[in-house]
Coordinates of C-alpha atoms and ligand atoms in Angstrom, one line a residue:
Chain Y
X118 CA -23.5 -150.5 -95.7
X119 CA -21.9 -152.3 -97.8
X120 CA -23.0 -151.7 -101.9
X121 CA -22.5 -154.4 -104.8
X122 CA -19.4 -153.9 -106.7
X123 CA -19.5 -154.7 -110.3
X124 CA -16.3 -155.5 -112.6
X125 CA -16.6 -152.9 -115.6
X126 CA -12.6 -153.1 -116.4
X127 CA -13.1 -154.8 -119.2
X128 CA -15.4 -152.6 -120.9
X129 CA -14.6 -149.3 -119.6
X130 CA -12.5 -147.1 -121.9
X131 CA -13.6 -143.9 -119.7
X132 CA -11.5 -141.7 -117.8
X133 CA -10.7 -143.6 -114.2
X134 CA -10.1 -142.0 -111.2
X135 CA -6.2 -141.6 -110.0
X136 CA -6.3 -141.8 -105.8
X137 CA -4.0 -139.3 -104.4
X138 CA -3.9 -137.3 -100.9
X139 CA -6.9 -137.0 -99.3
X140 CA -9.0 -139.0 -102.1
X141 CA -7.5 -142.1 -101.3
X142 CA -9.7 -143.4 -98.7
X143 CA -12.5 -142.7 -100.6
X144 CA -11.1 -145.0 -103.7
X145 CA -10.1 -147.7 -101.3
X146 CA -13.6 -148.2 -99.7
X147 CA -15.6 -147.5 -102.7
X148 CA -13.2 -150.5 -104.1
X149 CA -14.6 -152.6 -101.5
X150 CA -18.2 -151.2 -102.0
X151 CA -18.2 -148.9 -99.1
X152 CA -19.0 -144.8 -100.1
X153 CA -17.1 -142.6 -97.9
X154 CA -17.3 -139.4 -96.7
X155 CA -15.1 -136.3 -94.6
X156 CA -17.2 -136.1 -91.1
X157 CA -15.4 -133.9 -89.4
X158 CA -15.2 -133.8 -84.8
X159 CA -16.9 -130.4 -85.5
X160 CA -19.7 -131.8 -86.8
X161 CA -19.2 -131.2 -90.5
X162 CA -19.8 -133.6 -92.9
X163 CA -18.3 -133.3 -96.4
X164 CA -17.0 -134.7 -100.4
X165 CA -14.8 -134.4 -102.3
X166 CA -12.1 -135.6 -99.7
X167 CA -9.8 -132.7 -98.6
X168 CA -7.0 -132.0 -96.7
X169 CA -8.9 -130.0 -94.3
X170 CA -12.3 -129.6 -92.8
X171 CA -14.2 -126.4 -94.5
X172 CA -16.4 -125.6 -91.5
X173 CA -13.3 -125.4 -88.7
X174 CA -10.0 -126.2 -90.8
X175 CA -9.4 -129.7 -88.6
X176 CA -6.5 -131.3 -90.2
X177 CA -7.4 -134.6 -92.5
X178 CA -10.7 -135.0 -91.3
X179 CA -12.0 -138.6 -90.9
X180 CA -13.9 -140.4 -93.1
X181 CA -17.3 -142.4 -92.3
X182 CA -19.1 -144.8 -94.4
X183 CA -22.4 -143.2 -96.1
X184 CA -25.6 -145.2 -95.9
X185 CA -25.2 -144.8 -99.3
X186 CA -28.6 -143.0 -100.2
X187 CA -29.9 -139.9 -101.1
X188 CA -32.6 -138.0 -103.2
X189 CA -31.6 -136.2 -106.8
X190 CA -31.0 -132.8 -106.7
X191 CA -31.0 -132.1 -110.2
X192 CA -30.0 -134.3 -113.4
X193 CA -29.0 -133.7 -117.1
X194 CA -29.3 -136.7 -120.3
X195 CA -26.3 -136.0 -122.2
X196 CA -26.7 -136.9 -125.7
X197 CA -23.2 -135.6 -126.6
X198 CA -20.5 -137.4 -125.1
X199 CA -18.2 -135.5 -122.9
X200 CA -15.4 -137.8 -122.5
X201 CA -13.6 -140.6 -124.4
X202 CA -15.0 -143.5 -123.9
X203 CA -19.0 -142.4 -123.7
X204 CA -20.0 -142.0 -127.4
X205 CA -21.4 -145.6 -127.4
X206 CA -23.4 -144.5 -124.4
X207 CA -25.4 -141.9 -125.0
X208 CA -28.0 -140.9 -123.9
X209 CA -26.5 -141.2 -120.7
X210 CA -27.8 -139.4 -117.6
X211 CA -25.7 -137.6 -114.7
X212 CA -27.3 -136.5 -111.6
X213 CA -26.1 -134.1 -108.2
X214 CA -27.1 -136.5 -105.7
X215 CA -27.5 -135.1 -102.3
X216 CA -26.8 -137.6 -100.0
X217 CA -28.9 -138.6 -96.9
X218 CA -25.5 -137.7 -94.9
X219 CA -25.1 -134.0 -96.7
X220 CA -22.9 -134.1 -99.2
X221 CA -23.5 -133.3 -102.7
X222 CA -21.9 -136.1 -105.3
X223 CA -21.6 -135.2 -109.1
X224 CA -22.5 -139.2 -110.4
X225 CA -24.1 -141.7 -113.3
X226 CA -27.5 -142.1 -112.7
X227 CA -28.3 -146.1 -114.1
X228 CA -31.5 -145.1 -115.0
X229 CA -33.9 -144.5 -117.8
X230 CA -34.4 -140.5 -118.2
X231 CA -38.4 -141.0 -118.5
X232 CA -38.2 -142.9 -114.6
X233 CA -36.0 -140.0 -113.5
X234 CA -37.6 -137.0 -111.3
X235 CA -36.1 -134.2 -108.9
X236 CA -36.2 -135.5 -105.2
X237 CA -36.4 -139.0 -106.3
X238 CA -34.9 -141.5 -103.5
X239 CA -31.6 -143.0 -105.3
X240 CA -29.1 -145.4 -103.8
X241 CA -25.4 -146.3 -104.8
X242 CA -23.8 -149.0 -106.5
X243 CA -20.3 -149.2 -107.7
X244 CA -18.5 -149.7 -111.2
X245 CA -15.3 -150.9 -111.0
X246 CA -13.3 -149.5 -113.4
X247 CA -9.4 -149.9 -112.6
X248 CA -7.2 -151.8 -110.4
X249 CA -7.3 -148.5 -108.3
X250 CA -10.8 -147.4 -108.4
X251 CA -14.4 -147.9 -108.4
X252 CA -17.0 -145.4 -109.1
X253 CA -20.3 -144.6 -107.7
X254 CA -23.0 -144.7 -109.8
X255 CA -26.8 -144.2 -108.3
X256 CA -29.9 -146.1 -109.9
X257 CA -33.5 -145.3 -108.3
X258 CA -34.7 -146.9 -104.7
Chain E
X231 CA -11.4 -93.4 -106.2
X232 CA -10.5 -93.3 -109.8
X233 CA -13.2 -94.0 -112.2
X234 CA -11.1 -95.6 -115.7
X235 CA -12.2 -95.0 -118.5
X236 CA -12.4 -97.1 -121.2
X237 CA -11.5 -95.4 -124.3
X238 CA -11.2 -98.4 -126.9
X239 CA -12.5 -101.4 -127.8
X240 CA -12.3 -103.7 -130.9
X241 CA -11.9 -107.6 -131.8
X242 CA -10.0 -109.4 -134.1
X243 CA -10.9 -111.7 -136.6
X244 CA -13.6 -113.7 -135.0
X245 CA -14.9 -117.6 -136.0
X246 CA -12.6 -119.2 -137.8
X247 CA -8.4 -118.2 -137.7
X248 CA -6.4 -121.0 -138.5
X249 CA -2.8 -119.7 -138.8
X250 CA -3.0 -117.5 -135.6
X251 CA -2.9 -118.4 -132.0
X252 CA -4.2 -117.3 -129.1
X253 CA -1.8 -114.7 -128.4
X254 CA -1.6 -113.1 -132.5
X255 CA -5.3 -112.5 -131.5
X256 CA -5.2 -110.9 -128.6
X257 CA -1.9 -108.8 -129.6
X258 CA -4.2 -107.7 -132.9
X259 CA -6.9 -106.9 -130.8
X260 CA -5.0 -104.9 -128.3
X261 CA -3.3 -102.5 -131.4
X262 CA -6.7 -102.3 -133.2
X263 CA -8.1 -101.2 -129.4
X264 CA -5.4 -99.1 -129.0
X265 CA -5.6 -97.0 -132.3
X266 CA -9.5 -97.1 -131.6
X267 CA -8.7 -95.1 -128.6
X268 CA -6.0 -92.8 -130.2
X269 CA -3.1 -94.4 -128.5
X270 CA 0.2 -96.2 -129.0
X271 CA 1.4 -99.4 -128.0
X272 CA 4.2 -97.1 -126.1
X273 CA 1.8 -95.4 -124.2
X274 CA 0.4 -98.5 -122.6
X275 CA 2.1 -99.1 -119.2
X276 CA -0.7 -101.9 -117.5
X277 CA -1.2 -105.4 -119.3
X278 CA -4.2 -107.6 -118.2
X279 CA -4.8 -111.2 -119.8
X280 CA -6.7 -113.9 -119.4
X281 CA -8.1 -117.1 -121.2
X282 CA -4.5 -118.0 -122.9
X283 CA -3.1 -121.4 -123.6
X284 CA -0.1 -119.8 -121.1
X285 CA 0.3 -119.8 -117.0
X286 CA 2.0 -116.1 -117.6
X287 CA -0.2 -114.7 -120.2
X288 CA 0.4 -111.2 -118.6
X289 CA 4.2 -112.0 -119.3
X290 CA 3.5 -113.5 -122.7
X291 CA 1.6 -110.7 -124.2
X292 CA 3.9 -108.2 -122.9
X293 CA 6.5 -109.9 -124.5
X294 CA 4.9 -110.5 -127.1
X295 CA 3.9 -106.4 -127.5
X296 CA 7.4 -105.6 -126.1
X297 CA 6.0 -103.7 -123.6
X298 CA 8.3 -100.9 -121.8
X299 CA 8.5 -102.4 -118.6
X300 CA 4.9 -102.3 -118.2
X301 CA 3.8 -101.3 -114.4
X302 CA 0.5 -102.9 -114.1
X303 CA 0.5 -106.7 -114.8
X304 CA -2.6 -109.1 -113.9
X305 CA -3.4 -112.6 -114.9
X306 CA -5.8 -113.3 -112.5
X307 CA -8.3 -116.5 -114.5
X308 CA -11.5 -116.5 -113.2
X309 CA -12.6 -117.8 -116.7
X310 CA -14.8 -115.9 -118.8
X311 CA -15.7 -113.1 -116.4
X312 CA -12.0 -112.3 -115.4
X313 CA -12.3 -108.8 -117.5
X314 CA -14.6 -107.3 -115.9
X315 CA -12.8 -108.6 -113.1
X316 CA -10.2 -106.7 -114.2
X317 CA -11.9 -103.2 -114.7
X318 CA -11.5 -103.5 -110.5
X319 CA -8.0 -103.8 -110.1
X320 CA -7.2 -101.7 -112.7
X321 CA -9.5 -99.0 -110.9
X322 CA -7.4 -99.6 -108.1
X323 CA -4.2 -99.3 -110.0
X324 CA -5.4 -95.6 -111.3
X325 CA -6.8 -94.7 -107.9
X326 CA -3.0 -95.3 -106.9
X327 CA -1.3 -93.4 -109.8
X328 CA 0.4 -96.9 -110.8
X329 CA -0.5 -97.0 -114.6
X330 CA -2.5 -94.3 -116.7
X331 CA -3.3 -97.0 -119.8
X332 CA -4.3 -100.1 -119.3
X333 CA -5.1 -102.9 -122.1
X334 CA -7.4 -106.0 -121.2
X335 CA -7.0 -108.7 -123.6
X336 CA -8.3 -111.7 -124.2
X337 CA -7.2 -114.4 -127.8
X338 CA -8.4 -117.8 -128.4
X339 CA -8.5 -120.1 -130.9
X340 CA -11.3 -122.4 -128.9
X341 CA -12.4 -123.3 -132.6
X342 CA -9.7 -124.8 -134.7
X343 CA -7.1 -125.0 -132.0
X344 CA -6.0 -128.2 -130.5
X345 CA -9.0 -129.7 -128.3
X346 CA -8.1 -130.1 -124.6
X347 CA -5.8 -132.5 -122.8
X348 CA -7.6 -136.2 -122.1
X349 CA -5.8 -137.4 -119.5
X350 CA -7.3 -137.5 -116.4
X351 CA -4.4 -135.2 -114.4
X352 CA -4.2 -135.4 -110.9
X353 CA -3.9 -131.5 -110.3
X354 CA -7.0 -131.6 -108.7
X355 CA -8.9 -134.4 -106.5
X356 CA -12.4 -133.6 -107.8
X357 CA -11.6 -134.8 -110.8
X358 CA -11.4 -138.2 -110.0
X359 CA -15.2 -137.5 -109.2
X360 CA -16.2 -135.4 -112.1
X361 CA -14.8 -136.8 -115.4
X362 CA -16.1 -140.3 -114.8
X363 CA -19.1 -139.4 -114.9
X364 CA -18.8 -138.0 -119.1
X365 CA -20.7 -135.1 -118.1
X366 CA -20.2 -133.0 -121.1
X367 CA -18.8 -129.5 -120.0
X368 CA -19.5 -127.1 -119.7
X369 CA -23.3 -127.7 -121.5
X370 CA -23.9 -130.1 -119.3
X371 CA -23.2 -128.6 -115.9
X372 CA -25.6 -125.8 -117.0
X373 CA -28.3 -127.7 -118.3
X374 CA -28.5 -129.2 -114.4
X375 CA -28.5 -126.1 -113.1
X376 CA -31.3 -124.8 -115.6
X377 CA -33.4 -128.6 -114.7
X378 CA -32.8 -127.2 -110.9
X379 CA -34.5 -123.6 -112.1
X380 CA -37.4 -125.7 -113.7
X381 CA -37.9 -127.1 -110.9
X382 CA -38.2 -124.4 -108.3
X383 CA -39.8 -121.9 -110.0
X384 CA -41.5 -123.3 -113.1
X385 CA -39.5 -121.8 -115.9
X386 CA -39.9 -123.5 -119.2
X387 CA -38.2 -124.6 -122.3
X388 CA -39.8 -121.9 -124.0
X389 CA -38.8 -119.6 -121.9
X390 CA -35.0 -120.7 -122.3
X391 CA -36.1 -120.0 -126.0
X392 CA -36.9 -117.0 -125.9
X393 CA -33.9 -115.6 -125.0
X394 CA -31.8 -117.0 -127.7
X395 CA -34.6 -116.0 -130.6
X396 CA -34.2 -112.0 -129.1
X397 CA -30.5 -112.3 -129.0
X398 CA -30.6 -113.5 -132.9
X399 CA -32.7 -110.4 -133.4
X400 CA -29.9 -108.6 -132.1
X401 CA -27.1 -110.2 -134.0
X402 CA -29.4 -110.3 -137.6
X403 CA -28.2 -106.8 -137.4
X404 CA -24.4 -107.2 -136.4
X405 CA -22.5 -108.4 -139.8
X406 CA -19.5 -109.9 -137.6
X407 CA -22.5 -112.5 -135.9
X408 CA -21.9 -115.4 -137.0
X409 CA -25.2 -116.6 -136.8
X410 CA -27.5 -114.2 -138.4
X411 CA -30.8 -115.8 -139.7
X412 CA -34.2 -115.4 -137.6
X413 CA -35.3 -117.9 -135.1
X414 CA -38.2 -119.0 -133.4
X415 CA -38.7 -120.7 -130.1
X416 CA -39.8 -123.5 -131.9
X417 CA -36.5 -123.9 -134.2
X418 CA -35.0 -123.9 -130.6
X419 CA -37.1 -126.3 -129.0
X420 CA -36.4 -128.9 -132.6
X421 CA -32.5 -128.2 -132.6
X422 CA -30.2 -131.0 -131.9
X423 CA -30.9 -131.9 -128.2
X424 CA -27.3 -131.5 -125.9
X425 CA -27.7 -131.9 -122.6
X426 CA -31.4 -132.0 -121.4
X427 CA -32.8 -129.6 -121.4
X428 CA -31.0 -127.9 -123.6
X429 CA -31.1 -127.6 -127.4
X430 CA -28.0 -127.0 -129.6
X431 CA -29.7 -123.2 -129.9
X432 CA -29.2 -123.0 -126.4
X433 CA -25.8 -123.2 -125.9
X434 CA -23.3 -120.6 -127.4
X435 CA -21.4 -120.8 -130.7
X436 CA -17.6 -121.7 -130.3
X437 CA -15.3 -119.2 -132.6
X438 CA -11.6 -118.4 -132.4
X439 CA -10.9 -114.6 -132.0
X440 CA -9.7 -112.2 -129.6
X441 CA -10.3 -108.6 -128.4
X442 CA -9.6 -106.0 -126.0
X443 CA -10.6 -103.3 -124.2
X444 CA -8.3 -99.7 -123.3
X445 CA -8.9 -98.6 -119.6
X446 CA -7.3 -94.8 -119.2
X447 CA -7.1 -92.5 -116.4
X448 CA -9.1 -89.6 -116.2
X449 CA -5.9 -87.5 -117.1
X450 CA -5.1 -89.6 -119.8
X451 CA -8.7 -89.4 -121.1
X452 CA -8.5 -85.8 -120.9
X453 CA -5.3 -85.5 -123.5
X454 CA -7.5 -88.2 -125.7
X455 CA -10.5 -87.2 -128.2
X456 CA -12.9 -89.8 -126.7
X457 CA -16.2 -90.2 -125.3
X458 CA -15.9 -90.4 -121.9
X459 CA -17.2 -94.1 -120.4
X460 CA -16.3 -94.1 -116.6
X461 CA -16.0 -97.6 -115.3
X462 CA -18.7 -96.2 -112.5
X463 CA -19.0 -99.9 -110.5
X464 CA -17.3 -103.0 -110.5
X465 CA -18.0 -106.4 -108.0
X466 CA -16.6 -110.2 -108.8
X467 CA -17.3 -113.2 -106.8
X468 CA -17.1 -116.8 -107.2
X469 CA -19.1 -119.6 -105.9
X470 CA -17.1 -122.9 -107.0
X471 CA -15.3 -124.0 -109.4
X472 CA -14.5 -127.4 -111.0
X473 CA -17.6 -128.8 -110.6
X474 CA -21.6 -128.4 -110.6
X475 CA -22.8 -130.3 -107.8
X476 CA -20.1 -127.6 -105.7
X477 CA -22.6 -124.8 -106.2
X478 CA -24.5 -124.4 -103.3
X479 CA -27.8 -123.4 -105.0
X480 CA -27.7 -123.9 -108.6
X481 CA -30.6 -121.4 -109.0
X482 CA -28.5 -118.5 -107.3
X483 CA -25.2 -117.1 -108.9
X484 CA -22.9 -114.6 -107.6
X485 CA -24.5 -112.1 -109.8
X486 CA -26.8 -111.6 -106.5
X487 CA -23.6 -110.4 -104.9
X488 CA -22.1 -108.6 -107.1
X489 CA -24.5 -107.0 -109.0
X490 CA -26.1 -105.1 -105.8
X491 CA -22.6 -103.8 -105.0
X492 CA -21.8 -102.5 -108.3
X493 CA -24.9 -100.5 -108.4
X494 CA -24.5 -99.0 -105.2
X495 CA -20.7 -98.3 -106.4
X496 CA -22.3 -96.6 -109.3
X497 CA -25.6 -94.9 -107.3
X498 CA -27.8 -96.3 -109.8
X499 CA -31.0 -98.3 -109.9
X500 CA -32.1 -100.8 -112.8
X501 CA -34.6 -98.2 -114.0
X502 CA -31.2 -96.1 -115.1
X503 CA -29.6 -99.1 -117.0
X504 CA -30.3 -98.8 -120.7
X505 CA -28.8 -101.5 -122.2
X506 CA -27.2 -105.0 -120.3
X507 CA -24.8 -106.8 -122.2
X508 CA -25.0 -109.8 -120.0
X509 CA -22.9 -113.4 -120.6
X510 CA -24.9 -115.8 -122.1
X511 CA -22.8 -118.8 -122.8
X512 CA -26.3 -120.3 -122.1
X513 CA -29.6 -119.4 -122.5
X514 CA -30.2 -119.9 -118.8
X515 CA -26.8 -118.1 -117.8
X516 CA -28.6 -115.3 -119.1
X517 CA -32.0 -115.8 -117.6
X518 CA -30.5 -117.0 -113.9
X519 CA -27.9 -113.7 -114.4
X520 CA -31.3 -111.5 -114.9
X521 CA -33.0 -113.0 -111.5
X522 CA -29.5 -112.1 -109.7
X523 CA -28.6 -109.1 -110.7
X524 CA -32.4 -107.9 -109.8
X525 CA -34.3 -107.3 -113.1
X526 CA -36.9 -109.3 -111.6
X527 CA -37.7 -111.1 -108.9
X528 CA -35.8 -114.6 -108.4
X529 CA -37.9 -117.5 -110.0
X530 CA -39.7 -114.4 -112.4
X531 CA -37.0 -114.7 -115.2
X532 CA -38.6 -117.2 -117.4
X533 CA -41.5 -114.6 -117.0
X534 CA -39.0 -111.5 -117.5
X535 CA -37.3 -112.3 -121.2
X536 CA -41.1 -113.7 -122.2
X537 CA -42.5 -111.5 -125.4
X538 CA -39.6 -110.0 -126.5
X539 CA -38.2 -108.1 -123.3
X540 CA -34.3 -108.0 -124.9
X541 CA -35.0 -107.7 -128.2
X542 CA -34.9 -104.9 -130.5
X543 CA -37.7 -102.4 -129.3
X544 CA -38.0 -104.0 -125.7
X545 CA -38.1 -102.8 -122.3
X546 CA -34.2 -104.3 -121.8
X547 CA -32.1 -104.3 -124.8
X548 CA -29.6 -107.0 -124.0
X549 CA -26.5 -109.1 -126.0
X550 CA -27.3 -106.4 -128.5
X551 CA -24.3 -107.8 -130.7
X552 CA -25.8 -111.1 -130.9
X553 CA -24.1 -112.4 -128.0
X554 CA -22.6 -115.4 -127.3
X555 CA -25.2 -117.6 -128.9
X556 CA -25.5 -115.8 -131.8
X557 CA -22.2 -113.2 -132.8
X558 CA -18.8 -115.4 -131.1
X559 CA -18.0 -117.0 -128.1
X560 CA -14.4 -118.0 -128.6
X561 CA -14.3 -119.5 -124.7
X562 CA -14.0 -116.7 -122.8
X563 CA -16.6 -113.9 -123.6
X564 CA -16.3 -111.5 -121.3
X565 CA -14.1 -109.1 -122.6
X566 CA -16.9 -108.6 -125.5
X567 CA -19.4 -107.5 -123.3
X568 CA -17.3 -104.5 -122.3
X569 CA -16.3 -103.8 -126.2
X570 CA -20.4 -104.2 -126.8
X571 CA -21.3 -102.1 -123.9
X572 CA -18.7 -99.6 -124.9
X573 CA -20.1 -99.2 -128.2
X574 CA -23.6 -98.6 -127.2
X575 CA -22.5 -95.9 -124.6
X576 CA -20.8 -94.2 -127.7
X577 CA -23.5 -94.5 -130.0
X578 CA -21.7 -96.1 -132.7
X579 CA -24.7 -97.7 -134.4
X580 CA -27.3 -96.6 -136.8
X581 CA -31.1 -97.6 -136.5
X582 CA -32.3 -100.3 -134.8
X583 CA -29.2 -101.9 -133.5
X584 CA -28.5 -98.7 -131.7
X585 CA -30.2 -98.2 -128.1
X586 CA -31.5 -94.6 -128.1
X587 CA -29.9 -92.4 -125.7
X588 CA -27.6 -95.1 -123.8
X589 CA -26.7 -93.9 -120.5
X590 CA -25.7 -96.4 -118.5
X591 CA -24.6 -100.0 -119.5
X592 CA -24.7 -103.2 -117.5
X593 CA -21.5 -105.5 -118.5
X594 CA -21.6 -109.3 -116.8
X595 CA -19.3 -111.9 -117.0
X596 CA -19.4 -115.4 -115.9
X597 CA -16.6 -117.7 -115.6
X598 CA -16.4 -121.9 -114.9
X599 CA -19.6 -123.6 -114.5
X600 CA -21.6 -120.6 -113.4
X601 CA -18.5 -120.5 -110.6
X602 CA -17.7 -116.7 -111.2
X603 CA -19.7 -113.4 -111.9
X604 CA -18.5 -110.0 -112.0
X605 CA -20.4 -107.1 -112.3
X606 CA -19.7 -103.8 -114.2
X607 CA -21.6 -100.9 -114.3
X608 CA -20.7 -98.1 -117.2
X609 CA -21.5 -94.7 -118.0
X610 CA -21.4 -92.1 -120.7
X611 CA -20.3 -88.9 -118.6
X612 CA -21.9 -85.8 -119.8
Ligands
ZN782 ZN1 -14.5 -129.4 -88.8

C-alpha cells in the first residue's frame, strides 16, 4: 500500500514526532505514505517499534508495510484540548485502531463523531507534520 | 509473615497551597501522621515516596526529615497506586526485622504548581505515537476505555453517574471535600462535556496536598496506644503504561489480579468487606475496579453502583470521604484511600459518615492510564 500524504507543516503547531532507535523506520515510511509495523520471524506482529520482539525477544525485529486498515476499537471526542496546538480543534476525535495486521495504534480519527461507531472499518492516511515525520490519521472506509 | 500495622494517617492542607511544594506537604503530612500514631520523627527508620516532582523522592524526603540513616527506603512510581504498593514491601521489610516504622508519603502541588513539560522528549518512543494525536490525559484515555465498557456490556452514562452522585453523598459529610453540594445524575449528565463520554462530574477534582500513612510492626504497635489495623493482604500489578491503546482489554484491569490475591492473603470473602475505599480518578475507574476486584460479575457494574449501592445507607459504602471526585485528588490518590480506610476501621466518625461496625476495609489504587492496580485488604484486629 501506499496511503496519500498530505503537507500539514504549515498549519501544524502540534507536538511532532522525534524518530529515534527503533521508531525510525516507522517515521521514514509513514513519510513516504507507507504504515509500518514490527513482524517478527516468530510470527509476532507488533507497534510501537521496539528494540526487541515481545513474543520471543528477536533482536530489531523487521518491519513490514500494513495494508493500512483496520476496524475501531474504541474512540473518545475530546472537547478539551490536550496538547498545544489543538484548542482550535476541538471537538476532535481519537480512536485505538486495531489494525487488520494486529497491532493496536493510538491515532486521529478524520471523522465526524455522529458517523463514528465501535468496529467500524477505518483506513489510514498521513499528515505530514515536520521535515522528520508524518502521522497516521484514520478516516472511515 | 508480618502483618504492619498502620497506626497513623493524616493529610495536609488539601486544594489550594501556593507557597508550599510538593515535598513541605508530604513532610507535614508525614509529622501530623506521625503524632497521630504517637510517634517521633526519630523513631521512623523506613521512608517510602512516591508522586514527587524528584527522581529520589525517598532521598529527598529523608533529607528533607533528616532522617537517622533511615533503613527502609522505596521510590518505586507506579503512579497513584504506588502506596498501597508499598504496604507490600514494607510487609516484607517487617517480616525481615529491617525497619519497625515505616512512613508512606505522598505531596503534590498538581493544582497551582507549574503545569507539565511541553516538549515532546524522546525518553520514550511511544510518544512520538501518543502526543500527536492531543488526546487529553489522562480523561481522555479513560473515557475510551469507559466507550469500550459501553460497548461490551451495555453500561450507561447514567450509570457512570451514579457513582459520582453517591460519592458526593459521601463527601457532603466530610468538611475537608472540596466539593460538597448534592448532585444528581442529571447535573452529571449536563456538566461540561470532557472527553466523550465523560462529563466534567466524571472526572476527579485536581487539589494540591499531601499525606501519609504510619506502617509499624507488630512490636512497635504493641508499645503504641493504637487500634490495631493489620495490613491483612496486599497484590499490585500493572498492565501498560504510557498509553491506552497498550491495554490489552480496556474493560479488564489488574484489579482482577490483584484483588483475588489479596483476599486469599487475607482469608476473606466480599461478604466480609465493610467498607471499599476504591480509586476513582474516574467514574468508570471506580465502576471497571468493582467488576475486577469481584463485587459483581464483569459487564454487571453499571448494574452494581445503580440505586444507591455506595452511598450512605447502601449495601457497599465506598469513597466514603468523598473521594477523588468529590474530597481531593492532588495526582496521585492512593495514599488517601489507606488514610480513609484507616479511619473507618477506627471508627473515627460520628453518624452517617461512619460505617457501623467496620471490620474489614478494601483500599485500591490505580496508577497511569488504568496501567497499575494494587490491592489492600485491612483489618481492625480484635
Ligand atoms: Zn519474535
Amino acid at each position: 500500500m501506499s496511503a496519500p500524504v498530505e503537507d500539514r507543516r504549515e498549519e501544524w503547531d502540534g507536538p511532532v514526532p522525534v524518530p529515534t532507535g527503533a521508531t525510525v523506520p516507522f517515521w521514514a515510511g509513514a513519510l513516504e505514505g507507507d504504515l509500518r509495523y514490527q513482524e517478527c520471524d516468530c510470527g509476532h506482529c507488533q507497534l510501537y517499534p521496539r528494540a526487541v520482539c515481545t513474543a520471543c525477544g528477536a533482536e530489531d525485529p523487521p518491519f513490514e508495510d500494513s495494508e493500512g486498515v483496520g476496524t475501531i476499537y474504541t474512540y473518545t471526542v475530546c472537547h478539551v484540548p490536550g496538547e498545544p496546538g489543538f484548542g482550535d480543534r476541538t471537538p476532535y476525535v481519537v480512536g485505538a485502531i486495531d489494525l487488520a495486521e494486529g497491532p493496536r495504534l493510538l491515532a486521529l480519527l478524520d471523522a465526524e463523531p455522529a458517523d463514528l461507531e465501535i468496529g467500524a472499518a477505518v483506513g489510514v492516511t498521513f499528515w505530514r507534520v515536520s521535515e522528520e515525520a508524518a502521522i497516521p490519521v484514520f478516516a472511515p472506509e | 509473615m508480618a502483618e504492619p500495622i498502620l497506626a497513623g494517617v493524616a493529610e495536609s492542607e488539601l486544594g489550594e497551597t501556593p507557597d508550599r511544594n510538593w515535598l513541605d506537604n508530604a513532610a507535614i503530612a508525614t509529622v501530623r501522621a506521625l503524632e497521630d500514631a504517637g510517634c517521633s520523627l526519630g523513631d521512623v527508620d523506613g521512608v517510602a515516596v512516591a508522586g514527587g516532582n524528584d527522581y529520589m523522592p525517598a532521598l529527598v524526603l529523608s533529607e528533607y526529615l533528616d532522617l537517622d540513616e533511615p533503613s527502609f527506603l522505596e521510590g518505586t512510581e507506579i503512579g497513584g497506586s504506588s502506596f498501597e504498593h508499598f504496604c507490600g514491601h514494607v510487609r516484607d521489610a517487617m517480616t525481615r526485622g529491617e525497619a519497625d516504622v515505616v512512613v508512606v508519603a505522598y505531596g503534590s502541588t498538581g493544582k497551582t504548581g507549574p503545569g507539565r513539560d511541553q516538549s515532546l522528549e524522546e525518553t520514550h518512543p511511544i510518544d512520538g505515537f501518543v502526543r500527536p494525536t492531543g488526546l487529553f490525559r489522562p480523561p481522555g484515555a479513560y473515557a475510551m476505555a469507559a466507550r469500550r465498557h459501553m460497548h461490551e456490556y451495555g453500561t450507561t452514562e447514567e450509570q457512570l453517574a451514579e457513582i459520582a452522585v453517591a460519592t458526593r453523598e459521601w463527601a457532603s459529610m466530610n468538611p475537608k471535600a472540596a466539593q460538597r453540594e448534592p448532585i444528581t445524575v442529571e447535573d452529571v449528565l449536563e456538566s461540561r462535556q470532557i472527553a466523550e463520554p465523560f462529563n466534567l462530574l466524571d472526572c476527579c477534582l485536581v487539589s494540591d496536598g499531601g499525606g501519609a500513612v504510619v506502617l509499624v510492626s507488630e512490636e512497635k504497635a504493641r508499645e503504641l496506644d493504637v487500634p490495631e489495623i493489620a495490613v491483612a493482604g496486599v497484590a499490585s500489578t500493572s498492565t501498560h503504561r504510557q498509553d491506552i491503546s497498550e491495554m490489552p482489554d480496556m474493560t479488564t484491569t489488574g484489579a482482577a489480579v490483584t484483588g483475588p490475591k489479596a483476599f486469599d492473603q487475607a482469608g476473606i470473602t466480599h461478604d466480609d468487606v465493610d467498607v471499599a475505599e476504591i480509586y476513582d480518578s474516574f467514574t468508570y475507574t471506580a465502576l471497571v475496579t468493582l467488576e475486577d476486584l469481584g463485587f459483581c460479575e464483569k459487564g454487571d457494574g453499571g448494574e452494581f453502583v445503580s440505586g444507591g449501592t455506595t452511598a450512605p445507607g447502601g449495601e457497599l459504602p465506598m469513597n466514603t470521604q468523598g473521594g477523588g471526585l468529590s474530597y481531593c485528588h492532588p495526582g496521585h490518590f492512593g495514599v488517601f484511600v489507606l488514610i480513609e480506610a484507616a479511619r473507618q476501621l477506627r471508627g473515627d466518625y460520628e453518624g452517617d459518615r461512619q460505617v457501623d461496625d467496620a471490620e474489614v476495609a478494601i483500599a485500591h489504587g490505580t496508577g497511569g492510564v488504568l496501567s497499575s492496580s494494587s490491592t489492600v485488604v485491612l483489618r481492625r484486629e480484635a
